[in-house]
PDB file of C-alpha atoms in Angstrom:
ATOM      1  CA  UNK A 839      90.312 142.802  81.122  1.00 30.00           C
ATOM      2  CA  UNK A 840      91.545 139.384  79.896  1.00 30.00           C
ATOM      3  CA  UNK A 841      89.415 136.530  81.251  1.00 31.00           C
ATOM      4  CA  UNK A 842      91.201 133.672  82.966  1.00 31.00           C
ATOM      5  CA  UNK A 843      90.881 130.258  81.378  1.00 31.00           C
ATOM      6  CA  UNK A 844      90.813 126.881  82.998  1.00 30.00           C
ATOM      7  CA  UNK A 845      94.172 125.117  83.021  1.00 36.00           C
ATOM      8  CA  UNK A 846      94.226 121.824  81.183  1.00 34.00           C
ATOM      9  CA  UNK A 847      97.563 120.775  82.592  1.00 43.00           C
ATOM     10  CA  UNK A 848      97.437 117.602  84.655  1.00 45.00           C
ATOM     11  CA  UNK A 849      97.077 118.572  88.228  1.00 47.00           C
ATOM     12  CA  UNK A 850      95.419 121.888  87.469  1.00 49.00           C
ATOM     13  CA  UNK A 851      93.104 122.870  90.289  1.00 53.00           C
ATOM     14  CA  UNK A 852      91.594 126.121  89.149  1.00 59.00           C
ATOM     15  CA  UNK A 853      91.794 128.997  86.641  1.00 71.00           C
ATOM     16  CA  UNK A 854      95.145 130.291  85.406  1.00 76.00           C
ATOM     17  CA  UNK A 855      96.257 133.130  87.754  1.00 82.00           C
ATOM     18  CA  UNK A 856      96.121 136.629  86.379  1.00 80.00           C
ATOM     19  CA  UNK A 857      99.913 137.067  86.834  1.00 81.00           C
ATOM     20  CA  UNK A 858     101.451 133.590  86.358  1.00 83.00           C
ATOM     21  CA  UNK A 859     105.078 133.063  87.335  1.00 90.00           C
ATOM     22  CA  UNK A 860     106.560 130.733  84.714  1.00 89.00           C
ATOM     23  CA  UNK A 861     109.536 129.590  86.865  1.00 89.00           C
ATOM     24  CA  UNK A 862     107.259 128.531  89.736  1.00 90.00           C
ATOM     25  CA  UNK A 863     104.876 126.862  87.294  1.00 89.00           C
ATOM     26  CA  UNK A 864     107.753 124.933  85.769  1.00 91.00           C
ATOM     27  CA  UNK A 865     108.981 123.745  89.185  1.00 89.00           C
ATOM     28  CA  UNK A 866     105.498 122.554  90.079  1.00 88.00           C
ATOM     29  CA  UNK A 867     105.205 120.763  86.717  1.00 90.00           C
ATOM     30  CA  UNK A 868     108.437 118.855  87.497  1.00 89.00           C
ATOM     31  CA  UNK A 869     107.041 117.711  90.834  1.00 87.00           C
ATOM     32  CA  UNK A 870     103.777 116.586  89.145  1.00 84.00           C
ATOM     33  CA  UNK A 871     105.821 114.674  86.616  1.00 85.00           C
ATOM     34  CA  UNK A 872     107.680 112.946  89.493  1.00 81.00           C
ATOM     35  CA  UNK A 873     104.246 111.635  90.565  1.00 71.00           C
ATOM     36  CA  UNK A 874     103.953 109.829  87.286  1.00 70.00           C
ATOM     37  CA  UNK A 875     107.477 108.500  86.880  1.00 76.00           C
ATOM     38  CA  UNK A 876     109.975 106.797  89.180  1.00 72.00           C
ATOM     39  CA  UNK A 877     112.842 109.008  88.004  1.00 84.00           C
ATOM     40  CA  UNK A 878     113.566 111.884  85.694  1.00 90.00           C
ATOM     41  CA  UNK A 879     116.566 112.681  83.512  1.00 92.00           C
ATOM     42  CA  UNK A 880     117.685 116.183  82.504  1.00 93.00           C
ATOM     43  CA  UNK A 881     116.527 115.559  78.928  1.00 92.00           C
ATOM     44  CA  UNK A 882     113.072 114.436  80.186  1.00 91.00           C
ATOM     45  CA  UNK A 883     112.615 117.721  82.050  1.00 92.00           C
ATOM     46  CA  UNK A 884     113.965 119.803  79.206  1.00 91.00           C
ATOM     47  CA  UNK A 885     111.594 118.206  76.693  1.00 91.00           C
ATOM     48  CA  UNK A 886     108.592 118.142  79.017  1.00 90.00           C
ATOM     49  CA  UNK A 887     108.913 121.885  79.795  1.00 92.00           C
ATOM     50  CA  UNK A 888     110.088 122.942  76.345  1.00 92.00           C
ATOM     51  CA  UNK A 889     113.118 124.721  77.729  1.00 92.00           C
ATOM     52  CA  UNK A 890     116.834 124.586  77.167  1.00 93.00           C
ATOM     53  CA  UNK A 891     118.887 122.008  78.990  1.00 92.00           C
ATOM     54  CA  UNK A 892     120.674 124.764  80.876  1.00 93.00           C
ATOM     55  CA  UNK A 893     117.293 126.118  82.122  1.00 92.00           C
ATOM     56  CA  UNK A 894     116.132 122.630  83.177  1.00 92.00           C
ATOM     57  CA  UNK A 895     119.464 122.071  84.956  1.00 93.00           C
ATOM     58  CA  UNK A 896     119.122 125.288  87.010  1.00 94.00           C
ATOM     59  CA  UNK A 897     115.575 124.353  87.897  1.00 93.00           C
ATOM     60  CA  UNK A 898     116.586 120.886  89.095  1.00 92.00           C
ATOM     61  CA  UNK A 899     119.510 122.282  90.978  1.00 93.00           C
ATOM     62  CA  UNK A 900     117.230 124.600  92.959  1.00 92.00           C
ATOM     63  CA  UNK A 901     114.743 121.760  93.648  1.00 91.00           C
ATOM     64  CA  UNK A 902     117.685 119.638  94.792  1.00 91.00           C
ATOM     65  CA  UNK A 903     118.998 122.436  96.999  1.00 92.00           C
ATOM     66  CA  UNK A 904     115.616 122.599  98.782  1.00 89.00           C
ATOM     67  CA  UNK A 905     115.435 118.827  99.056  1.00 88.00           C
ATOM     68  CA  UNK A 906     112.490 118.303  96.681  1.00 87.00           C
ATOM     69  CA  UNK A 907     114.551 116.110  94.330  1.00 89.00           C
ATOM     70  CA  UNK A 908     117.712 114.082  94.779  1.00 88.00           C
ATOM     71  CA  UNK A 909     120.146 112.905  92.121  1.00 90.00           C
ATOM     72  CA  UNK A 910     121.419 109.424  91.858  1.00 86.00           C
ATOM     73  CA  UNK A 911     125.199 109.783  91.821  1.00 83.00           C
ATOM     74  CA  UNK A 912     125.605 106.764  89.498  1.00 84.00           C
ATOM     75  CA  UNK A 913     122.763 107.163  86.950  1.00 86.00           C
ATOM     76  CA  UNK A 914     122.504 110.982  87.326  1.00 88.00           C
ATOM     77  CA  UNK A 915     118.722 110.595  87.229  1.00 89.00           C
ATOM     78  CA  UNK A 916     116.500 112.574  89.661  1.00 90.00           C
ATOM     79  CA  UNK A 917     113.980 111.114  92.072  1.00 84.00           C
ATOM     80  CA  UNK A 918     111.796 112.472  94.946  1.00 83.00           C
ATOM     81  CA  UNK A 919     113.843 114.169  97.706  1.00 82.00           C
ATOM     82  CA  UNK A 920     113.406 114.026 101.398  1.00 78.00           C
ATOM     83  CA  UNK A 921     111.437 117.344 101.516  1.00 82.00           C
ATOM     84  CA  UNK A 922     108.932 116.075  98.965  1.00 78.00           C
ATOM     85  CA  UNK A 923     108.482 112.676 100.671  1.00 70.00           C
ATOM     86  CA  UNK A 924     108.334 114.434 104.010  1.00 71.00           C
ATOM     87  CA  UNK A 925     105.383 116.525 102.864  1.00 73.00           C
ATOM     88  CA  UNK A 926     103.704 113.436 101.374  1.00 67.00           C
ATOM     89  CA  UNK A 927     104.314 111.571 104.605  1.00 63.00           C
ATOM     90  CA  UNK A 928     102.778 114.345 106.680  1.00 64.00           C
ATOM     91  CA  UNK A 929      99.678 114.269 104.471  1.00 62.00           C
ATOM     92  CA  UNK A 930      99.457 110.545 104.570  1.00 58.00           C
ATOM     93  CA  UNK A 931      99.681 110.499 108.351  1.00 57.00           C
ATOM     94  CA  UNK A 932      96.481 112.576 108.397  1.00 56.00           C
ATOM     95  CA  UNK A 933      94.746 110.385 105.818  1.00 59.00           C
ATOM     96  CA  UNK A 934      91.812 108.206 106.813  1.00 70.00           C
ATOM     97  CA  UNK A 935      93.629 104.960 106.026  1.00 81.00           C
ATOM     98  CA  UNK A 936      95.444 105.106 109.379  1.00 84.00           C
ATOM     99  CA  UNK A 937      92.132 105.498 111.126  1.00 87.00           C
ATOM    100  CA  UNK A 938      90.590 102.705 109.102  1.00 88.00           C
ATOM    101  CA  UNK A 939      93.440 100.315 109.850  1.00 93.00           C
ATOM    102  CA  UNK A 940      93.804 101.139 113.543  1.00 94.00           C
ATOM    103  CA  UNK A 941      91.147  98.620 114.678  1.00 96.00           C
ATOM    104  CA  UNK A 942      92.905  95.956 112.756  1.00 96.00           C
ATOM    105  CA  UNK A 943      96.196  96.682 114.523  1.00 97.00           C
ATOM    106  CA  UNK A 944      94.325  96.603 117.841  1.00 97.00           C
ATOM    107  CA  UNK A 945      92.790  93.293 117.012  1.00 97.00           C
ATOM    108  CA  UNK A 946      96.179  91.773 116.038  1.00 98.00           C
ATOM    109  CA  UNK A 947      97.725  93.091 119.132  1.00 97.00           C
ATOM    110  CA  UNK A 948      94.979  91.667 121.299  1.00 97.00           C
ATOM    111  CA  UNK A 949      95.037  88.287 119.498  1.00 97.00           C
ATOM    112  CA  UNK A 950      98.830  87.823 119.335  1.00 97.00           C
ATOM    113  CA  UNK A 951      99.940  89.884 122.304  1.00 97.00           C
ATOM    114  CA  UNK A 952     102.981  91.131 120.316  1.00 98.00           C
ATOM    115  CA  UNK A 953     104.042  94.507 118.988  1.00 97.00           C
ATOM    116  CA  UNK A 954     102.327  95.401 115.720  1.00 98.00           C
ATOM    117  CA  UNK A 955     103.147  98.077 113.188  1.00 97.00           C
ATOM    118  CA  UNK A 956     101.715  99.818 110.101  1.00 96.00           C
ATOM    119  CA  UNK A 957     104.339 101.039 107.684  1.00 94.00           C
ATOM    120  CA  UNK A 958     104.722 102.497 104.221  1.00 91.00           C
ATOM    121  CA  UNK A 959     107.491 102.304 101.607  1.00 91.00           C
ATOM    122  CA  UNK A 960     109.303 105.571 100.897  1.00 86.00           C
ATOM    123  CA  UNK A 961     111.874 104.939  98.153  1.00 86.00           C
ATOM    124  CA  UNK A 962     114.156 102.290  99.517  1.00 91.00           C
ATOM    125  CA  UNK A 963     113.204 103.094 103.183  1.00 91.00           C
ATOM    126  CA  UNK A 964     110.402 101.999 105.401  1.00 93.00           C
ATOM    127  CA  UNK A 965     108.515 104.528 107.513  1.00 90.00           C
ATOM    128  CA  UNK A 966     106.588 103.215 110.501  1.00 93.00           C
ATOM    129  CA  UNK A 967     103.468 105.306 110.829  1.00 90.00           C
ATOM    130  CA  UNK A 968     101.430 103.470 113.484  1.00 93.00           C
ATOM    131  CA  UNK A 969     102.245 100.953 116.246  1.00 95.00           C
ATOM    132  CA  UNK A 970     100.920  99.186 119.358  1.00 97.00           C
ATOM    133  CA  UNK A 971     103.391  97.604 121.672  1.00 96.00           C
ATOM    134  CA  UNK A 972     103.011  94.110 123.181  1.00 96.00           C
ATOM    135  CA  UNK A 973     101.565  94.037 126.683  1.00 96.00           C
ATOM    136  CA  UNK A 974     104.307  91.592 127.765  1.00 96.00           C
ATOM    137  CA  UNK A 975     107.255  92.651 129.920  1.00 95.00           C
ATOM    138  CA  UNK A 976     109.733  91.366 127.352  1.00 95.00           C
ATOM    139  CA  UNK A 977     108.645  92.902 124.069  1.00 95.00           C
ATOM    140  CA  UNK A 978     109.866  94.629 120.905  1.00 96.00           C
ATOM    141  CA  UNK A 979     109.747  98.388 121.280  1.00 94.00           C
ATOM    142  CA  UNK A 980     107.571 100.487 118.980  1.00 93.00           C
ATOM    143  CA  UNK A 981     109.335 101.826 115.908  1.00 93.00           C
ATOM    144  CA  UNK A 982     106.659 104.557 115.344  1.00 90.00           C
ATOM    145  CA  UNK A 983     108.112 107.551 113.582  1.00 84.00           C
ATOM    146  CA  UNK A 984     111.378 105.767 112.574  1.00 88.00           C
ATOM    147  CA  UNK A 985     112.673 105.035 109.088  1.00 88.00           C
ATOM    148  CA  UNK A 986     114.814 101.967 108.269  1.00 93.00           C
ATOM    149  CA  UNK A 987     116.367 100.467 105.144  1.00 95.00           C
ATOM    150  CA  UNK A 988     113.629  98.408 103.452  1.00 96.00           C
ATOM    151  CA  UNK A 989     115.938  95.526 102.606  1.00 97.00           C
ATOM    152  CA  UNK A 990     116.747  94.948 106.220  1.00 97.00           C
ATOM    153  CA  UNK A 991     113.186  94.521 107.497  1.00 97.00           C
ATOM    154  CA  UNK A 992     110.358  92.081 106.868  1.00 98.00           C
ATOM    155  CA  UNK A 993     108.074  95.128 106.439  1.00 97.00           C
ATOM    156  CA  UNK A 994     110.192  96.514 103.643  1.00 97.00           C
ATOM    157  CA  UNK A 995     110.705  93.166 101.934  1.00 98.00           C
ATOM    158  CA  UNK A 996     106.953  92.497 101.838  1.00 98.00           C
ATOM    159  CA  UNK A 997     106.513  95.736  99.841  1.00 97.00           C
ATOM    160  CA  UNK A 998     109.625  95.401  97.712  1.00 97.00           C
ATOM    161  CA  UNK A 999     108.325  91.972  96.612  1.00 97.00           C
ATOM    162  CA  UNK A1000     105.518  93.836  94.797  1.00 95.00           C
ATOM    163  CA  UNK A1001     107.889  95.769  92.529  1.00 93.00           C
ATOM    164  CA  UNK A1002     109.062  94.664  89.082  1.00 91.00           C
ATOM    165  CA  UNK A1003     112.688  93.816  88.465  1.00 93.00           C
ATOM    166  CA  UNK A1004     113.188  97.201  86.730  1.00 90.00           C
ATOM    167  CA  UNK A1005     111.638  99.080  89.636  1.00 90.00           C
ATOM    168  CA  UNK A1006     113.785  97.204  92.141  1.00 94.00           C
ATOM    169  CA  UNK A1007     116.952  97.847  90.094  1.00 92.00           C
ATOM    170  CA  UNK A1008     116.129 101.609  90.062  1.00 89.00           C
ATOM    171  CA  UNK A1009     115.855 101.550  93.854  1.00 91.00           C
ATOM    172  CA  UNK A1010     119.014  99.489  94.210  1.00 94.00           C
ATOM    173  CA  UNK A1011     121.366 100.375  91.326  1.00 92.00           C
ATOM    174  CA  UNK A1012     124.404  98.774  93.062  1.00 93.00           C
ATOM    175  CA  UNK A1013     125.000  95.104  93.956  1.00 96.00           C
ATOM    176  CA  UNK A1014     126.183  95.993  97.436  1.00 96.00           C
ATOM    177  CA  UNK A1015     123.596  96.815 100.020  1.00 96.00           C
ATOM    178  CA  UNK A1016     124.487  98.412 103.337  1.00 94.00           C
ATOM    179  CA  UNK A1017     123.590  95.999 106.234  1.00 95.00           C
ATOM    180  CA  UNK A1018     122.305  96.950 109.656  1.00 95.00           C
ATOM    181  CA  UNK A1019     123.397  93.721 111.335  1.00 96.00           C
ATOM    182  CA  UNK A1020     125.585  90.731 110.458  1.00 95.00           C
ATOM    183  CA  UNK A1021     122.404  88.938 109.421  1.00 97.00           C
ATOM    184  CA  UNK A1022     121.115  91.641 107.050  1.00 97.00           C
ATOM    185  CA  UNK A1023     120.872  91.059 103.331  1.00 97.00           C
ATOM    186  CA  UNK A1024     124.036  92.645 101.883  1.00 97.00           C
ATOM    187  CA  UNK A1025     123.619  92.195  98.080  1.00 97.00           C
ATOM    188  CA  UNK A1026     120.961  92.881  95.501  1.00 97.00           C
ATOM    189  CA  UNK A1027     121.241  89.287  94.245  1.00 97.00           C
ATOM    190  CA  UNK A1028     120.532  87.886  97.704  1.00 97.00           C
ATOM    191  CA  UNK A1029     117.643  90.370  98.058  1.00 98.00           C
ATOM    192  CA  UNK A1030     116.106  89.226  94.783  1.00 98.00           C
ATOM    193  CA  UNK A1031     116.250  85.613  95.956  1.00 97.00           C
ATOM    194  CA  UNK A1032     114.614  86.532  99.200  1.00 98.00           C
ATOM    195  CA  UNK A1033     111.879  88.438  97.464  1.00 98.00           C
ATOM    196  CA  UNK A1034     111.081  85.471  95.272  1.00 97.00           C
ATOM    197  CA  UNK A1035     110.512  83.488  98.496  1.00 97.00           C
ATOM    198  CA  UNK A1036     108.254  86.246  99.849  1.00 98.00           C
ATOM    199  CA  UNK A1037     106.144  86.121  96.660  1.00 97.00           C
ATOM    200  CA  UNK A1038     105.872  82.346  96.968  1.00 97.00           C
ATOM    201  CA  UNK A1039     104.900  82.386 100.732  1.00 97.00           C
ATOM    202  CA  UNK A1040     102.710  85.497 100.588  1.00 96.00           C
ATOM    203  CA  UNK A1041     104.545  87.015 103.557  1.00 98.00           C
ATOM    204  CA  UNK A1042     107.996  88.253 104.517  1.00 98.00           C
ATOM    205  CA  UNK A1043     110.138  87.386 107.529  1.00 98.00           C
ATOM    206  CA  UNK A1044     113.153  88.813 109.244  1.00 97.00           C
ATOM    207  CA  UNK A1045     115.400  87.161 111.825  1.00 96.00           C
ATOM    208  CA  UNK A1046     117.696  89.740 113.474  1.00 97.00           C
ATOM    209  CA  UNK A1047     118.153  91.439 110.105  1.00 97.00           C
ATOM    210  CA  UNK A1048     117.329  94.905 111.415  1.00 95.00           C
ATOM    211  CA  UNK A1049     118.129  94.529 115.121  1.00 95.00           C
ATOM    212  CA  UNK A1050     119.629  91.872 117.316  1.00 95.00           C
ATOM    213  CA  UNK A1051     117.047  89.859 119.257  1.00 96.00           C
ATOM    214  CA  UNK A1052     114.156  90.862 117.004  1.00 97.00           C
ATOM    215  CA  UNK A1053     112.257  88.622 114.562  1.00 97.00           C
ATOM    216  CA  UNK A1054     109.221  89.721 112.531  1.00 98.00           C
ATOM    217  CA  UNK A1055     106.636  88.801 109.936  1.00 98.00           C
ATOM    218  CA  UNK A1056     104.945  91.172 107.459  1.00 98.00           C
ATOM    219  CA  UNK A1057     102.179  91.130 104.879  1.00 98.00           C
ATOM    220  CA  UNK A1058     101.750  93.910 102.371  1.00 97.00           C
ATOM    221  CA  UNK A1059      98.429  95.322 101.116  1.00 94.00           C
ATOM    222  CA  UNK A1060      97.508  94.860  97.411  1.00 91.00           C
ATOM    223  CA  UNK A1061      98.469  98.145  95.723  1.00 83.00           C
ATOM    224  CA  UNK A1062      95.372  98.649  93.561  1.00 75.00           C
ATOM    225  CA  UNK A1063      93.394 100.865  95.929  1.00 64.00           C
ATOM    226  CA  UNK A1064      95.849 101.758  98.746  1.00 69.00           C
ATOM    227  CA  UNK A1065      97.077 105.430  99.032  1.00 64.00           C
ATOM    228  CA  UNK A1066     100.646 104.162  99.237  1.00 79.00           C
ATOM    229  CA  UNK A1067     102.538 100.903  99.501  1.00 90.00           C
ATOM    230  CA  UNK A1068     101.681  99.903 103.013  1.00 93.00           C
ATOM    231  CA  UNK A1069     101.997  96.691 105.076  1.00 96.00           C
ATOM    232  CA  UNK A1070     101.303  95.241 108.499  1.00 97.00           C
ATOM    233  CA  UNK A1071     104.017  93.844 110.699  1.00 97.00           C
ATOM    234  CA  UNK A1072     104.242  91.795 113.870  1.00 98.00           C
ATOM    235  CA  UNK A1073     107.574  91.930 115.775  1.00 98.00           C
ATOM    236  CA  UNK A1074     108.579  89.388 118.343  1.00 97.00           C
ATOM    237  CA  UNK A1075     111.661  88.743 120.517  1.00 97.00           C
ATOM    238  CA  UNK A1076     113.616  85.921 118.897  1.00 97.00           C
ATOM    239  CA  UNK A1077     113.179  83.863 122.074  1.00 96.00           C
ATOM    240  CA  UNK A1078     109.461  83.596 121.305  1.00 97.00           C
ATOM    241  CA  UNK A1079     109.722  82.993 117.542  1.00 97.00           C
ATOM    242  CA  UNK A1080     109.505  79.504 116.149  1.00 96.00           C
ATOM    243  CA  UNK A1081     108.368  78.018 112.812  1.00 96.00           C
ATOM    244  CA  UNK A1082     104.829  77.335 114.048  1.00 97.00           C
ATOM    245  CA  UNK A1083     104.604  80.782 115.660  1.00 97.00           C
ATOM    246  CA  UNK A1084     105.862  82.359 112.432  1.00 97.00           C
ATOM    247  CA  UNK A1085     103.208  80.579 110.365  1.00 97.00           C
ATOM    248  CA  UNK A1086     100.494  81.545 112.884  1.00 97.00           C
ATOM    249  CA  UNK A1087     101.458  85.194 112.723  1.00 98.00           C
ATOM    250  CA  UNK A1088     101.539  85.087 108.925  1.00 98.00           C
ATOM    251  CA  UNK A1089      98.081  83.584 108.850  1.00 98.00           C
ATOM    252  CA  UNK A1090      96.710  86.222 111.241  1.00 98.00           C
ATOM    253  CA  UNK A1091      98.364  89.057 109.148  1.00 98.00           C
ATOM    254  CA  UNK A1092      96.959  87.669 105.891  1.00 97.00           C
ATOM    255  CA  UNK A1093      93.471  87.491 107.359  1.00 97.00           C
ATOM    256  CA  UNK A1094      93.782  91.058 108.651  1.00 97.00           C
ATOM    257  CA  UNK A1095      94.869  92.342 105.333  1.00 96.00           C
ATOM    258  CA  UNK A1096      92.092  90.490 103.517  1.00 95.00           C
ATOM    259  CA  UNK A1097      89.567  91.981 105.968  1.00 94.00           C
ATOM    260  CA  UNK A1098      90.871  95.475 105.918  1.00 93.00           C
ATOM    261  CA  UNK A1099      91.701  95.933 102.245  1.00 89.00           C
ATOM    262  CA  UNK A1100      88.116  96.359 100.962  1.00 88.00           C
ATOM    263  CA  UNK A1101      87.594  99.097 103.592  1.00 85.00           C
ATOM    264  CA  UNK A1102      90.394 101.173 102.027  1.00 80.00           C
ATOM    265  CA  UNK A1103      88.417 101.595  98.826  1.00 72.00           C
ATOM    266  CA  UNK A1104      84.877 101.015 100.001  1.00 56.00           C
TER     267      UNK A1104
END
């Protein structure tokens, strides 16, 4: 009987199976490659797998059908699909980093008495994965479990500010951006200007850009040791937001991130 050998392919977790299925292996290789690159083109997949373009196209078409990849209608490149990010999100929700950061959300909520969120960046969307509501009668409701366009939220902008220009342009290939309110950023040029301000200040803000009557401040975690691009957010009714309050919230968030960040890799 032929002895199984250990796979040397990146991501290999054990010996080669006795009866390998090449089509399944190729599909999994494509998903692993998506973990290394922001997007894939048909020629990338064809060359990487050593198969004909027609074979690569059929493989990508099936992955797209099942939601594991999606194709940019303008560039024709492929990126992670909702099924793939959904699986990743489900795993991340069970990861320890939510448990580690929970006390910091509780401390911010107790100190500021406003609604606090933990969120991660998923493509050009923000997913809110933990939240504690303000104890006050008039408060911003929790967005736990919701996804929102990143460019319309302080949370999203704090994480988008960490991207290079090329990475940002891949996320936003068009100049026009779909707004949520009449105060939302509606162009890539305006977004780039806003992100430059975020980098200068060290925090992002939103004033009714995602929802009428809601203002917020957000600070992103450094990306070196975090399991994803994540950030903390404090959301406040606009009636309670002022320049001094905004700066105080930003200071509290920056202190929380500085205190929590070493725990994520320590």
